[in-house]
Amino acid sequence: MTNPLLSVWDTPFKLAPFDKISDADFAPAFEEALAAHKAEIEAIAASAEAPSFANTIEAMEVAGEGLDKVLSVFFSVAGADSNPAREELQRDFSPKLAAHSAEISANKALFGRIKAIWDARDTLDLTEEQQRVLMLTHRGFVRGGAALEGDADARMKEIKSRLAVLGTEFTQNLLADEREWFMPLAEEDLEGLPEFAVDAARAAGEEKGAEGPVVTLSRSIIVPFLQFSPRRDLREKAFEAWAARGANGGETDNRAIAGEILALREERAKLLGYASFADYKLETEMAKTPDAVRGLLMDVWEPAKARAEADAAVLTEMMHADGINGDLAPWDWRYYAEKRRKAEHDLDEAALKPYLQLDRMIEACFACATKLFGLQFKALDVPLYHEDCRAWEVIRDGDHVAVFIGDYFARGGKRSGAWCSAMRGQAKFPEVRGPVVINVCNFAKGDPALLSYDDARTLFHEFGHALHQMLSNVTYESISGTSVARDFVELPSQLYEHWLEVPEVLAEYATHAETGEPMPQAMLEKVLGAANFDQGFATVEYVASALVDLAFHEGAAPSDPMAKQAEVLAELGMPAAITMRHATPHFAHVFAGDGYSSGYYSYMWSEVMDADAFEAFEEAGDAFDPETAKALEQHILSTGGSVEADELYKRFRGRLPGVEALLKGRGLAA
Ligand SMILES: [Zn+2]
């Protein structure tokens, strides 16, 4: 019998036949499909025909179809519905996949063909999209080091493997420091802590084998402690330990590792011909240059610092009124900010929840997409990997657009967080095919299931990513949907969150589970007002981290990263009662791997864009303005990575984004 993962999927919409797949099918299908992909790549590389776009680039696009099928099913269940067998399979597959892609990018014969096509590109009469795919393929190989020869090639390999080792050490040291430290609490030290924080401290105590409750350095435990504990001495002790992670001396100290990583990154960028690591890293981003990143961050920094300083004065007065003299310290900020929040914006989560029913919020998500883009959603009855999954066919003007799957509830075996993935990406080559897109969340089950306000935002956020996949309209899959620059990919998702806050949406869909009454106006205003509370603090701690990250990777690598960090903060005039969100010895975004190195700015970059993009609707005087929605789909949601992100944004907005809308949204505008 043929393996169901590799057979022809003769099912509605060619969905994977989940009811026929068992765990025992994965390993044999994976081995067979991996071998088939290797053979296809080898055949392309060894072809006797002269290299052409069709026999090389298009051939690479269609290669690995079996592997795509196996992995789309496997990674869906491994992330959302795992079990020991699937975990074991993942441990087996991951290194094999990493070796497979490393082998492809190091294939000199294959690169030779790609380079020949690239060099002849002006004579080939390629479409705009073909030129783009060719450029991205060639650039990807070059950036990976495929064009290097001899000593440079050997050195690049050394650098890569040393960086992988250092990244792992950095992470493990950080984990060790976080595991090691805890602070026992006496019963009277629990005073002032809310029930959830007390429960968490007791559970942590049990886990550590302590006599009673403890504070640990896990963010979910220490932050509430700093927020609620009136014991200034204990807050100070806990904060100092938290701030010292990775910088405690001895075997787990990360400071020297950070220095070595920065030096190797600089060398790597120079081998590839870039002036600095930041230039190398930002080349593929919307921002493109270190100057563009700095410009945006500094536009936000000054207003954020001014707000933080004004807030510090208020909090200092509150502290003095408590009989504590002197200056506000970093371990005081969260405590007094929480007191202030309670006085000014107290929001009763328990009273809010019945207004946010999951099913009504899904309806709201869909209704906004109907109004904006004319999409209709028809429930489907198809076999999926878990009984909680629901599916809809997405239709426009009677035509099939996509299949959308929602897997909303938390359960054992599901990774934490929320995400969107395409089980099949949109493409028109080699044939037209609609995408299959899934949103996975971790909401508490209930009857009816109720959401917190954060949950509802998450629902809209992930659905924004789904729209980016579903409305994609390009030829080649490698550039479809969310295959865009990292600092651009959160634009559709964060932008979609804005429609949750459109008053008419909440008024229609936020109805009480029992009474059916719409949310009271006063509650609505509190919900919307709470969003920009204490944003001076949040913006300052974030932007300071992003600017230090950028400074580390521009120009020559600093010989002493801690001195460089101090220098950057001094130049900025960092407020005394606020520290970096992630200081160097525990800045895992930047040092655990390459993902966010000289890229920590990108969260803020996306937020600037989503605020500015939503303002296009506000300027049109209608959150559902049809012309603006049409432009959004035409220039951003349908285009995938077929055009540079900054060009796409200009086509949509007529200009690049400015920070004004973000400052207004965060309550930082003058
Ligand atoms: Zn996202």
Short mmCIF file of N, CA and C in Angstrom, two decimals, residues 296-352:
data_model
loop_
_atom_site.label_atom_id
_atom_site.label_comp_id
_atom_site.label_asym_id
_atom_site.label_seq_id
_atom_site.Cartn_x
_atom_site.Cartn_y
_atom_site.Cartn_z
N LEU A 296 14.65 55.97 12.67
CA LEU A 296 13.33 55.66 13.20
C LEU A 296 13.36 55.53 14.73
N LEU A 297 14.37 54.83 15.25
CA LEU A 297 14.42 54.62 16.69
C LEU A 297 14.60 55.95 17.43
N MET A 298 15.42 56.85 16.87
CA MET A 298 15.64 58.13 17.54
C MET A 298 14.40 59.03 17.48
N ASP A 299 13.62 58.90 16.39
CA ASP A 299 12.37 59.67 16.32
C ASP A 299 11.41 59.26 17.44
N VAL A 300 11.50 58.00 17.86
CA VAL A 300 10.63 57.51 18.93
C VAL A 300 11.26 57.79 20.30
N TRP A 301 12.60 57.73 20.35
CA TRP A 301 13.31 57.82 21.62
C TRP A 301 13.01 59.11 22.40
N GLU A 302 13.16 60.26 21.72
CA GLU A 302 13.05 61.52 22.46
C GLU A 302 11.67 61.69 23.11
N PRO A 303 10.56 61.52 22.35
CA PRO A 303 9.24 61.63 23.00
C PRO A 303 9.02 60.58 24.08
N ALA A 304 9.56 59.37 23.89
CA ALA A 304 9.38 58.33 24.90
C ALA A 304 10.12 58.69 26.18
N LYS A 305 11.35 59.23 26.01
CA LYS A 305 12.15 59.60 27.17
C LYS A 305 11.45 60.74 27.93
N ALA A 306 10.91 61.70 27.19
CA ALA A 306 10.22 62.81 27.84
C ALA A 306 9.04 62.29 28.66
N ARG A 307 8.27 61.38 28.08
CA ARG A 307 7.14 60.81 28.82
C ARG A 307 7.62 60.03 30.04
N ALA A 308 8.67 59.23 29.88
CA ALA A 308 9.19 58.43 30.99
C ALA A 308 9.65 59.35 32.13
N GLU A 309 10.29 60.47 31.78
CA GLU A 309 10.78 61.38 32.82
C GLU A 309 9.61 62.03 33.58
N ALA A 310 8.56 62.37 32.82
CA ALA A 310 7.37 62.94 33.48
C ALA A 310 6.73 61.89 34.39
N ASP A 311 6.65 60.65 33.91
CA ASP A 311 6.08 59.57 34.73
C ASP A 311 6.94 59.32 35.96
N ALA A 312 8.27 59.37 35.79
CA ALA A 312 9.17 59.13 36.92
C ALA A 312 8.90 60.13 38.04
N ALA A 313 8.61 61.38 37.64
CA ALA A 313 8.35 62.40 38.66
C ALA A 313 7.08 62.06 39.46
N VAL A 314 6.04 61.60 38.77
CA VAL A 314 4.79 61.21 39.45
C VAL A 314 5.05 60.03 40.40
N LEU A 315 5.78 59.02 39.89
CA LEU A 315 6.03 57.82 40.71
C LEU A 315 6.91 58.16 41.91
N THR A 316 7.88 59.06 41.71
CA THR A 316 8.76 59.46 42.83
C THR A 316 7.93 60.11 43.94
N GLU A 317 6.99 60.94 43.54
CA GLU A 317 6.13 61.58 44.54
C GLU A 317 5.31 60.55 45.31
N MET A 318 4.81 59.54 44.58
CA MET A 318 4.04 58.47 45.25
C MET A 318 4.93 57.75 46.26
N MET A 319 6.19 57.55 45.88
CA MET A 319 7.12 56.86 46.77
C MET A 319 7.41 57.71 48.01
N HIS A 320 7.63 59.00 47.80
CA HIS A 320 7.88 59.88 48.94
C HIS A 320 6.67 59.91 49.87
N ALA A 321 5.47 59.86 49.27
CA ALA A 321 4.26 59.85 50.10
C ALA A 321 4.18 58.57 50.94
N ASP A 322 4.87 57.52 50.49
CA ASP A 322 4.95 56.27 51.26
C ASP A 322 5.99 56.37 52.38
N GLY A 323 6.65 57.51 52.48
CA GLY A 323 7.65 57.69 53.52
C GLY A 323 9.04 57.22 53.11
N ILE A 324 9.24 56.95 51.81
CA ILE A 324 10.58 56.53 51.36
C ILE A 324 11.22 57.70 50.62
N ASN A 325 12.35 58.16 51.15
CA ASN A 325 13.00 59.30 50.53
C ASN A 325 14.01 58.87 49.49
N GLY A 326 14.55 59.84 48.78
CA GLY A 326 15.58 59.52 47.80
C GLY A 326 15.00 59.31 46.42
N ASP A 327 15.83 58.69 45.56
CA ASP A 327 15.47 58.56 44.16
C ASP A 327 14.71 57.27 43.88
N LEU A 328 13.85 57.36 42.88
CA LEU A 328 13.15 56.18 42.39
C LEU A 328 14.19 55.24 41.76
N ALA A 329 14.16 53.96 42.12
CA ALA A 329 15.14 53.00 41.59
C ALA A 329 14.44 52.05 40.61
N PRO A 330 15.22 51.31 39.80
CA PRO A 330 14.60 50.38 38.84
C PRO A 330 13.66 49.37 39.49
N TRP A 331 13.93 48.99 40.76
CA TRP A 331 13.05 48.03 41.44
C TRP A 331 11.81 48.69 42.03
N ASP A 332 11.69 50.02 41.87
CA ASP A 332 10.50 50.72 42.36
C ASP A 332 9.48 50.97 41.24
N TRP A 333 9.97 51.05 39.99
CA TRP A 333 9.12 51.54 38.91
C TRP A 333 7.84 50.72 38.77
N ARG A 334 7.99 49.42 38.62
CA ARG A 334 6.79 48.60 38.35
C ARG A 334 5.80 48.65 39.50
N TYR A 335 6.32 48.73 40.72
CA TYR A 335 5.44 48.74 41.90
C TYR A 335 4.56 50.00 41.92
N TYR A 336 5.20 51.17 41.73
CA TYR A 336 4.40 52.40 41.78
C TYR A 336 3.56 52.58 40.51
N ALA A 337 4.06 52.07 39.39
CA ALA A 337 3.26 52.15 38.16
C ALA A 337 1.98 51.32 38.30
N GLU A 338 2.09 50.17 38.96
CA GLU A 338 0.92 49.32 39.16
C GLU A 338 -0.10 50.02 40.07
N LYS A 339 0.41 50.67 41.12
CA LYS A 339 -0.50 51.41 42.01
C LYS A 339 -1.24 52.50 41.23
N ARG A 340 -0.49 53.16 40.37
CA ARG A 340 -1.07 54.24 39.59
C ARG A 340 -2.09 53.69 38.58
N ARG A 341 -1.75 52.57 37.95
CA ARG A 341 -2.66 51.95 36.98
C ARG A 341 -3.99 51.61 37.66
N LYS A 342 -3.87 51.06 38.86
CA LYS A 342 -5.07 50.65 39.58
C LYS A 342 -5.96 51.87 39.88
N ALA A 343 -5.31 52.96 40.24
CA ALA A 343 -6.08 54.17 40.55
C ALA A 343 -6.71 54.78 39.30
N GLU A 344 -5.98 54.74 38.18
CA GLU A 344 -6.45 55.48 37.00
C GLU A 344 -7.20 54.65 35.97
N HIS A 345 -6.84 53.38 35.83
CA HIS A 345 -7.39 52.60 34.72
C HIS A 345 -7.89 51.23 35.16
N ASP A 346 -8.32 51.09 36.38
CA ASP A 346 -8.60 49.73 36.83
C ASP A 346 -9.62 49.06 35.92
N LEU A 347 -9.21 47.89 35.43
CA LEU A 347 -10.05 47.17 34.50
C LEU A 347 -10.34 45.81 35.13
N ASP A 348 -11.60 45.49 35.30
CA ASP A 348 -11.95 44.23 35.94
C ASP A 348 -12.05 43.14 34.86
N GLU A 349 -10.97 42.35 34.73
CA GLU A 349 -10.90 41.31 33.70
C GLU A 349 -12.08 40.34 33.79
N ALA A 350 -12.46 40.05 35.04
CA ALA A 350 -13.54 39.06 35.23
C ALA A 350 -14.87 39.58 34.68
N ALA A 351 -15.09 40.90 34.83
CA ALA A 351 -16.34 41.48 34.32
C ALA A 351 -16.30 41.63 32.80
N LEU A 352 -15.09 41.78 32.27
CA LEU A 352 -14.93 41.99 30.83
C LEU A 352 -15.14 40.70 30.03
#
